[in-house]
């Protein structure tokens, strides 16, 4: 039975890259009828960000990545939050000391800092020199009972090589002399990531360790821990980096990358999930749209790429537009109205009016909040023509006549409906002998301030007679 885990540290709010890790781990488990586990890695208490842990639960829930075991769905390997497992780390670290795979280190922070600075000055990579590796057990006892501060370090072999196989990156081999004696247990009693992660994966029976490739280089050290603890080595699956189109890294500070902003702006979970699956993975065929169930069926580890995956907000918008387009009308109305309500006063607007307005853009918007931007002209009272529009209005002498006649026709309309408005244009065409762009564009610019927009008749109808006349009066002196 395959067991994978998503093991986030609540040091920041989940972003697109984190979601991709969670999704891939989930898919690897579920494709093989395995179990997906959530483990919160909160051992770095200094970097704990308030709300980040709750957001992890919220996101997994929203994206339907149900975990079989985890903090809110306990199982036989509980607890699933590392800060609740501190006694375990201590116990196992002491066991490793006993077995000579680890040792107490009493070096002070200032000594280590000095050594580090010196290495930097000499342009060398700092590796702990092993000062405390061979302190006798009597001396260790003495110093411990004197209350000296200590950490526990992993004792790496100094000779030979270490190799392992990664399912994406293939065989990886390093010389042991480059492996640092990692700290396993810190002086505050908390384990480091390097230790807690390995121990928990082993204790929780994780068969496939799935995570970002920033951990690939440290994996040889973890191999030694598995061996020292006499646990079977798991399979390793390191996911390629996620980079943006401009080759920069994803950042939680950036609006386009962080999930809170994306969700707040009306990117749909189905669309985000569908797109994220394609960051560093591709299916056998050219199919582009997948539900989560379809991904579970199709997902094949061997089709994960080694090359960095590209996250492009434009492509995400493309996916989102597709999902908005295919929304049921009723859902779309609720969805868009929630954004309109936040920005505009809809008190005196009828249900039908709002429906007609938002439906006008159903095929066009690529995220929920865009409805606010795109319908702005229906709510604003004043606008200015940009230079290009102003130039156009002044480009032909007939334009003033078209506008004057349009105004008269509108005043004369007794019934306000789409057919009657259409007829107005027919009459202007006959009277002034104008058609096409010359007939329609001046009216469009005059009432909306811009050259492009939705269907003109629909737009005039929705704005209403009174507002159309107000707009013409505002703009009629454009000369
Ligand atoms: N806690 C690690 C992080 O958030 C996860 C690494 C892992 O999955 O092993 O970066």
Coordinates of C-alpha atoms and ligand atoms in Angstrom, one line a residue:
X1 CA 0.0 0.0 0.0
X2 CA 1.4 3.3 -1.1
X3 CA 1.5 6.0 1.6
X4 CA 2.4 9.6 0.7
X5 CA 2.3 12.7 2.7
X6 CA 2.0 16.5 2.3
X7 CA 4.1 18.0 5.1
X8 CA 3.8 21.7 5.1
X9 CA 5.5 24.1 7.6
X10 CA 3.0 26.8 8.6
X11 CA 5.6 29.5 8.1
X12 CA 3.6 31.2 5.4
X13 CA 0.3 31.0 3.6
X14 CA 0.1 28.3 0.9
X15 CA 0.9 29.4 -2.6
X16 CA 0.6 27.9 -6.0
X17 CA 3.9 25.9 -5.5
X18 CA 2.7 24.4 -2.2
X19 CA -0.6 23.5 -3.7
X20 CA 1.2 21.7 -6.5
X21 CA 3.2 19.6 -3.9
X22 CA 0.0 18.7 -2.1
X23 CA -1.8 17.8 -5.3
X24 CA 1.0 15.6 -6.7
X25 CA 1.4 13.8 -3.4
X26 CA -2.3 13.2 -3.3
X27 CA -2.4 12.0 -6.9
X28 CA 0.5 9.6 -6.4
X29 CA -1.3 8.0 -3.5
X30 CA -4.8 7.9 -5.0
X31 CA -3.7 6.7 -8.4
X32 CA -2.4 3.6 -6.6
X33 CA -5.3 3.3 -4.2
X34 CA -3.0 4.4 -1.5
X35 CA -3.3 6.7 1.5
X36 CA -2.6 10.4 1.6
X37 CA -1.4 11.8 4.9
X38 CA -1.2 15.4 6.2
X39 CA 1.5 16.3 8.7
X40 CA 2.1 19.7 10.1
X41 CA 5.8 20.5 10.4
X42 CA 5.8 23.3 13.0
X43 CA 9.1 22.8 14.7
X44 CA 10.4 26.1 13.7
X45 CA 8.5 28.1 16.2
X46 CA 10.3 31.4 15.4
X47 CA 8.8 31.4 11.9
X48 CA 5.3 30.2 12.8
X49 CA 2.8 32.4 11.0
X50 CA -0.6 32.9 12.6
X51 CA -3.4 31.6 10.5
X52 CA -1.2 29.7 8.1
X53 CA -2.0 26.3 9.6
X54 CA -5.8 27.0 9.4
X55 CA -5.3 28.0 5.8
X56 CA -3.7 24.7 5.0
X57 CA -6.8 22.9 6.3
X58 CA -9.1 25.3 4.4
X59 CA -7.2 24.9 1.1
X60 CA -7.1 21.1 1.3
X61 CA -10.8 21.1 2.0
X62 CA -11.7 23.6 -0.8
X63 CA -9.7 21.7 -3.4
X64 CA -11.1 18.5 -2.2
X65 CA -7.7 16.9 -1.4
X66 CA -9.0 14.7 1.4
X67 CA -6.4 13.3 3.6
X68 CA -6.8 9.8 5.1
X69 CA -4.9 10.7 8.2
X70 CA -3.9 14.0 9.7
X71 CA -4.5 16.5 12.5
X72 CA -8.2 16.7 11.9
X73 CA -8.7 13.1 10.9
X74 CA -6.6 11.2 13.2
X75 CA -5.2 7.7 12.5
X76 CA -2.9 5.1 14.0
X77 CA 0.2 7.2 13.7
X78 CA -1.1 10.2 15.6
X79 CA -0.2 12.9 16.5
X80 CA 0.2 14.4 13.1
X81 CA 1.5 17.8 14.3
X82 CA 5.2 17.8 15.0
X83 CA 5.1 20.0 18.0
X84 CA 3.0 17.3 19.7
X85 CA 5.7 14.7 19.1
X86 CA 8.7 16.3 20.9
X87 CA 9.2 13.4 23.3
X88 CA 9.7 11.0 20.3
X89 CA 12.4 13.1 18.7
X90 CA 14.3 13.3 22.0
X91 CA 14.0 9.6 22.5
X92 CA 15.3 8.7 19.1
X93 CA 18.1 11.2 19.1
X94 CA 19.4 9.7 22.3
X95 CA 19.1 6.3 20.8
X96 CA 21.2 7.4 17.9
X97 CA 23.8 8.8 20.3
X98 CA 23.9 5.4 22.1
X99 CA 24.4 3.6 18.8
X100 CA 27.2 6.1 17.9
X101 CA 25.3 7.6 14.9
X102 CA 25.0 10.9 16.7
X103 CA 26.8 12.9 19.4
X104 CA 26.3 15.7 21.9
X105 CA 27.8 19.0 20.7
X106 CA 28.6 21.7 23.2
X107 CA 30.0 24.3 20.8
X108 CA 28.7 27.7 21.5
X109 CA 26.8 29.8 18.9
X110 CA 29.6 32.4 19.0
X111 CA 32.3 29.8 18.3
X112 CA 30.3 28.4 15.4
X113 CA 29.6 31.9 14.0
X114 CA 33.3 32.7 14.1
X115 CA 34.1 29.5 12.2
X116 CA 31.4 30.3 9.7
X117 CA 32.7 33.8 9.1
X118 CA 36.2 32.5 8.6
X119 CA 35.0 30.0 6.0
X120 CA 33.1 32.8 4.2
X121 CA 36.2 35.0 4.1
X122 CA 38.1 32.1 2.6
X123 CA 35.3 31.5 0.1
X124 CA 34.8 27.9 1.4
X125 CA 31.6 26.1 2.2
X126 CA 31.3 25.8 5.9
X127 CA 31.1 22.3 7.3
X128 CA 31.1 21.7 11.0
X129 CA 34.7 20.5 11.8
X130 CA 33.6 17.8 14.2
X131 CA 35.0 19.4 17.4
X132 CA 32.7 17.4 19.7
X133 CA 32.6 14.2 17.7
X134 CA 35.0 12.4 19.9
X135 CA 34.4 13.7 23.4
X136 CA 34.4 10.8 25.9
X137 CA 31.2 9.6 27.3
X138 CA 32.4 10.5 30.9
X139 CA 33.0 14.0 29.8
X140 CA 29.7 14.2 28.1
X141 CA 28.0 13.1 31.3
X142 CA 29.8 15.6 33.3
X143 CA 29.0 18.5 31.0
X144 CA 25.3 17.5 30.8
X145 CA 24.9 17.3 34.6
X146 CA 26.7 20.6 34.9
X147 CA 23.7 21.9 32.8
X148 CA 25.8 22.9 29.8
X149 CA 23.8 23.8 26.7
X150 CA 24.0 21.2 23.9
X151 CA 22.6 20.1 20.6
X152 CA 22.7 16.6 19.1
X153 CA 24.4 16.1 15.8
X154 CA 24.3 13.4 13.3
X155 CA 27.7 11.6 12.8
X156 CA 28.2 11.4 9.1
X157 CA 30.7 8.9 7.6
X158 CA 33.8 10.8 6.4
X159 CA 34.8 8.5 3.7
X160 CA 33.1 6.7 0.8
X161 CA 30.0 7.8 -1.1
X162 CA 26.3 7.7 -0.6
X163 CA 23.8 7.1 -3.4
X164 CA 20.1 6.7 -3.7
X165 CA 17.5 6.6 -6.5
X166 CA 15.0 9.3 -7.1
X167 CA 12.0 8.4 -9.2
X168 CA 12.2 11.6 -11.1
X169 CA 15.9 12.5 -11.0
X170 CA 17.3 9.0 -11.2
X171 CA 20.5 8.0 -9.4
X172 CA 22.1 10.6 -7.2
X173 CA 25.6 10.0 -5.7
X174 CA 27.7 12.2 -3.4
X175 CA 31.0 11.9 -1.7
X176 CA 30.5 11.6 2.1
X177 CA 33.2 14.2 2.9
X178 CA 30.8 16.9 1.7
X179 CA 28.1 15.8 4.2
X180 CA 27.8 18.1 7.2
X181 CA 27.2 16.7 10.7
X182 CA 23.6 18.0 10.7
X183 CA 22.0 19.1 14.0
X184 CA 19.2 16.7 14.8
X185 CA 18.0 18.1 18.1
X186 CA 18.3 21.8 18.9
X187 CA 19.2 23.3 22.2
X188 CA 15.6 24.2 22.9
X189 CA 14.6 20.6 22.6
X190 CA 13.0 20.9 19.2
X191 CA 14.1 18.7 16.4
X192 CA 15.4 20.2 13.1
X193 CA 13.5 19.6 9.9
X194 CA 16.3 17.3 8.9
X195 CA 15.6 14.9 11.7
X196 CA 11.9 15.2 12.4
X197 CA 11.0 14.8 8.7
X198 CA 13.0 11.5 8.4
X199 CA 11.9 10.1 11.7
X200 CA 8.2 10.9 11.1
X201 CA 8.2 9.6 7.5
X202 CA 9.7 6.4 8.9
X203 CA 7.4 6.1 11.9
X204 CA 4.3 6.9 9.8
X205 CA 5.3 4.3 7.2
X206 CA 5.5 6.7 4.4
X207 CA 6.5 4.7 1.3
X208 CA 7.0 7.6 -1.1
X209 CA 8.6 10.7 0.2
X210 CA 7.2 13.4 -2.1
X211 CA 8.4 17.0 -2.0
X212 CA 10.1 19.9 -3.8
X213 CA 13.5 19.4 -5.2
X214 CA 15.1 21.9 -2.9
X215 CA 15.5 18.8 -0.6
X216 CA 17.2 16.6 -3.2
X217 CA 20.7 17.8 -2.1
X218 CA 20.1 16.9 1.6
X219 CA 18.6 13.5 0.9
X220 CA 22.0 11.6 1.2
X221 CA 22.1 12.8 4.8
X222 CA 18.6 11.5 5.3
X223 CA 19.6 8.1 3.8
X224 CA 22.2 7.7 6.6
X225 CA 19.5 8.4 9.2
X226 CA 17.2 5.8 7.7
X227 CA 20.0 3.3 7.8
X228 CA 21.1 4.3 11.4
X229 CA 17.5 3.9 12.6
X230 CA 17.3 0.6 10.7
X231 CA 14.3 1.7 8.7
X232 CA 13.7 0.7 5.2
X233 CA 14.6 3.5 2.8
X234 CA 11.4 4.9 1.1
X235 CA 11.1 5.8 -2.6
X236 CA 12.0 9.4 -3.2
X237 CA 10.0 11.6 -5.6
X238 CA 11.4 15.2 -5.8
X239 CA 9.2 17.5 -7.8
X240 CA 10.7 20.1 -10.2
X241 CA 10.9 23.7 -9.1
X242 CA 8.0 26.0 -10.0
X243 CA 9.1 29.1 -11.8
X244 CA 7.2 32.0 -13.2
X245 CA 7.2 32.9 -16.9
X246 CA 9.9 35.5 -16.2
X247 CA 12.0 32.7 -14.5
X248 CA 11.5 34.2 -11.0
X249 CA 10.4 32.2 -8.0
X250 CA 6.8 32.0 -6.7
X251 CA 6.4 34.3 -3.8
X252 CA 3.6 34.4 -1.2
X253 CA 3.8 38.2 -1.4
X254 CA 2.8 38.3 -5.0
X255 CA -0.9 38.7 -5.7
X256 CA -0.8 36.3 -8.7
X257 CA 1.0 33.5 -6.8
X258 CA -0.7 33.4 -3.4
X259 CA -3.9 31.4 -3.1
X260 CA -5.7 33.8 -0.8
X261 CA -5.6 36.6 -3.4
X262 CA -6.4 34.2 -6.2
X263 CA -9.4 32.8 -4.4
X264 CA -10.5 36.3 -3.3
X265 CA -10.4 37.5 -6.8
X266 CA -12.6 34.7 -8.1
X267 CA -10.3 32.1 -9.5
X268 CA -12.2 28.8 -9.1
X269 CA -10.7 25.9 -7.2
X270 CA -11.5 23.5 -10.1
X271 CA -9.6 25.8 -12.5
X272 CA -6.6 26.4 -10.3
X273 CA -6.4 22.6 -9.6
X274 CA -6.6 21.7 -13.2
X275 CA -3.9 24.2 -14.2
X276 CA -1.6 23.4 -11.3
X277 CA -1.6 19.7 -12.3
X278 CA 0.1 20.8 -15.5
X279 CA 3.0 22.6 -13.8
X280 CA 5.8 20.1 -14.3
X281 CA 3.5 17.2 -15.4
X282 CA 1.7 16.3 -18.6
X283 CA -0.7 13.6 -19.6
X284 CA -0.1 11.0 -22.3
X285 CA -2.6 12.7 -24.7
X286 CA -3.4 16.3 -25.5
X287 CA -6.3 16.6 -23.1
X288 CA -6.3 19.9 -21.2
X289 CA -9.3 19.7 -19.0
X290 CA -9.3 17.4 -16.0
X291 CA -11.5 17.0 -13.0
X292 CA -9.7 15.7 -9.8
X293 CA -11.1 12.2 -10.4
X294 CA -9.8 12.2 -14.0
X295 CA -6.4 13.3 -12.7
X296 CA -6.4 10.5 -10.2
X297 CA -6.9 8.0 -13.1
X298 CA -4.4 9.6 -15.4
X299 CA -1.6 10.7 -13.1
X300 CA 1.6 8.9 -13.7
X301 CA 4.8 9.7 -11.7
X302 CA 7.0 8.9 -14.6
X303 CA 5.4 11.8 -16.6
X304 CA 6.6 14.4 -14.0
X305 CA 9.3 16.4 -15.6
X306 CA 12.8 17.2 -14.3
X307 CA 12.7 20.6 -15.8
X308 CA 11.3 23.5 -13.8
X309 CA 7.6 23.8 -14.2
X310 CA 6.3 27.2 -15.5
X311 CA 3.5 29.0 -13.7
X312 CA 1.9 31.6 -15.9
X313 CA -1.0 33.6 -14.7
X314 CA -2.2 34.1 -18.3
X315 CA -2.6 30.4 -18.7
X316 CA -4.4 30.2 -15.3
X317 CA -6.8 32.9 -16.6
X318 CA -7.4 30.9 -19.7
X319 CA -8.3 27.8 -17.6
X320 CA -10.5 29.9 -15.3
X321 CA -12.3 31.5 -18.2
X322 CA -13.2 28.1 -19.5
X323 CA -14.6 27.1 -16.1
X324 CA -16.5 30.3 -15.8
X325 CA -18.0 29.8 -19.3
X326 CA -19.2 26.3 -18.4
X327 CA -20.7 27.3 -15.1
X328 CA -24.5 26.8 -14.8
X329 CA -26.3 30.1 -15.3
X330 CA -27.6 30.2 -11.8
X331 CA -24.1 29.6 -10.2
X332 CA -22.6 32.2 -12.5
X333 CA -25.2 34.7 -11.4
X334 CA -24.5 34.1 -7.7
X335 CA -20.7 34.1 -8.3
X336 CA -20.6 37.4 -10.2
X337 CA -23.2 39.1 -8.1
X338 CA -21.1 38.6 -5.0
X339 CA -18.4 40.6 -6.6
X340 CA -20.7 43.3 -7.9
X341 CA -22.3 43.8 -4.5
X342 CA -19.0 44.6 -2.9
X343 CA -18.3 47.4 -5.3
X344 CA -21.5 48.9 -6.5
X345 CA -24.8 49.9 -5.1
X346 CA -27.4 47.5 -6.6
X347 CA -30.3 48.7 -4.6
X348 CA -32.3 50.2 -7.4
X349 CA -31.4 47.6 -9.9
X350 CA -33.8 44.8 -10.8
X351 CA -32.9 41.1 -10.7
X352 CA -33.4 40.9 -14.4
X353 CA -31.1 43.9 -15.0
X354 CA -28.3 42.4 -13.0
X355 CA -28.8 39.0 -14.8
X356 CA -28.7 40.6 -18.2
X357 CA -25.7 42.6 -17.3
X358 CA -23.6 39.8 -16.0
X359 CA -24.6 37.4 -18.7
X360 CA -23.3 39.9 -21.2
X361 CA -19.8 39.0 -20.0
X362 CA -20.1 35.3 -19.3
X363 CA -17.9 34.3 -22.2
X364 CA -15.4 37.0 -21.5
X365 CA -14.3 37.3 -17.9
X366 CA -11.4 35.3 -16.7
X367 CA -11.8 35.8 -13.0
X368 CA -14.7 36.8 -10.8
X369 CA -13.6 40.2 -9.8
X370 CA -13.1 41.1 -13.4
X371 CA -16.9 41.6 -13.6
X372 CA -16.4 44.7 -11.5
X373 CA -13.9 46.2 -13.8
X374 CA -15.6 45.2 -17.0
X375 CA -19.0 46.6 -16.0
X376 CA -17.6 49.8 -14.5
X377 CA -19.1 51.9 -17.3
X378 CA -22.6 50.9 -16.2
X379 CA -22.1 52.4 -12.7
X380 CA -19.8 55.3 -13.1
X381 CA -21.4 58.7 -13.6
X382 CA -18.6 60.6 -15.4
X383 CA -15.9 59.6 -17.8
X384 CA -13.4 61.1 -20.2
X385 CA -12.7 60.0 -23.7
X386 CA -9.1 59.1 -24.3
X387 CA -7.2 60.8 -27.0
X388 CA -7.9 58.1 -29.6
X389 CA -11.6 58.3 -29.0
X390 CA -11.7 62.0 -29.0
X391 CA -9.8 62.0 -32.3
X392 CA -12.3 59.6 -33.8
X393 CA -15.3 61.8 -32.7
X394 CA -13.7 64.7 -34.5
X395 CA -12.7 62.7 -37.6
X396 CA -15.9 63.2 -39.6
X397 CA -18.3 66.1 -39.9
X398 CA -21.2 63.6 -40.1
X399 CA -20.6 62.4 -36.6
X400 CA -22.3 65.4 -34.9
X401 CA -25.4 64.9 -37.1
X402 CA -25.5 61.2 -36.2
X403 CA -25.3 62.0 -32.5
X404 CA -28.0 64.7 -32.7
X405 CA -30.3 62.4 -34.6
X406 CA -29.7 59.6 -32.2
X407 CA -30.6 61.8 -29.3
X408 CA -33.8 63.0 -30.9
X409 CA -34.7 59.4 -31.7
X410 CA -34.1 58.2 -28.2
X411 CA -36.2 61.1 -26.8
X412 CA -39.0 60.0 -29.1
X413 CA -39.0 56.4 -28.1
X414 CA -42.1 55.5 -26.1
X415 CA -41.3 51.9 -25.5
X416 CA -37.9 50.9 -24.2
X417 CA -36.9 47.5 -25.7
X418 CA -34.1 46.0 -27.8
X419 CA -36.2 45.9 -31.0
X420 CA -37.1 49.6 -30.8
X421 CA -33.5 50.6 -30.2
X422 CA -32.4 48.5 -33.2
X423 CA -34.9 50.4 -35.4
X424 CA -33.4 53.7 -34.3
X425 CA -30.2 52.7 -36.0
X426 CA -32.1 51.7 -39.1
X427 CA -33.7 55.1 -39.3
X428 CA -30.4 57.0 -38.8
X429 CA -28.9 54.8 -41.5
X430 CA -31.6 55.7 -44.0
X431 CA -31.8 59.4 -43.1
X432 CA -28.1 60.2 -43.1
X433 CA -26.8 57.5 -45.4
X434 CA -24.2 56.2 -43.0
X435 CA -23.5 52.6 -41.9
X436 CA -21.0 50.3 -40.2
X437 CA -18.3 51.8 -38.0
X438 CA -19.2 55.4 -38.8
X439 CA -22.7 54.8 -37.6
X440 CA -22.1 52.7 -34.5
X441 CA -18.7 53.8 -33.1
X442 CA -19.6 57.4 -32.3
X443 CA -22.6 56.2 -30.2
X444 CA -20.5 53.6 -28.5
X445 CA -17.8 56.1 -27.6
X446 CA -20.2 58.7 -26.5
X447 CA -22.0 56.5 -24.1
X448 CA -19.2 54.3 -22.8
X449 CA -16.1 56.4 -23.3
X450 CA -14.3 53.5 -25.0
X451 CA -14.1 51.9 -28.4
X452 CA -14.7 48.3 -27.4
X453 CA -17.4 46.7 -25.3
X454 CA -20.3 44.4 -25.3
X455 CA -23.2 44.4 -27.9
X456 CA -24.2 48.0 -28.4
X457 CA -28.0 47.5 -28.5
X458 CA -27.8 45.4 -25.3
X459 CA -25.6 48.1 -23.7
X460 CA -28.0 50.9 -24.6
X461 CA -30.9 48.9 -23.4
X462 CA -29.3 48.1 -20.0
X463 CA -28.2 51.7 -19.4
X464 CA -31.7 52.9 -19.8
X465 CA -33.2 55.9 -21.6
X466 CA -32.5 58.4 -18.9
X467 CA -28.9 57.5 -18.5
X468 CA -28.3 57.3 -22.3
X469 CA -29.7 60.9 -22.6
X470 CA -27.5 62.1 -19.7
X471 CA -24.5 60.6 -21.3
X472 CA -25.2 62.1 -24.7
X473 CA -25.7 65.5 -23.1
X474 CA -22.4 65.1 -21.3
X475 CA -20.6 64.3 -24.4
X476 CA -22.4 66.2 -27.2
X477 CA -20.1 69.1 -26.9
X478 CA -17.1 67.0 -27.5
X479 CA -15.9 69.4 -30.1
Ligands
LIG1 N1 8.0 21.1 5.9 C1 8.7 21.2 4.6 C2 8.3 22.5 3.9 O1 7.3 23.0 4.2 C3 8.2 20.1 3.7 C4 9.3 19.2 3.2 C5 8.8 17.8 2.9 O2 7.7 17.6 2.3 O3 9.5 16.9 3.3 O4 9.1 23.0 3.2

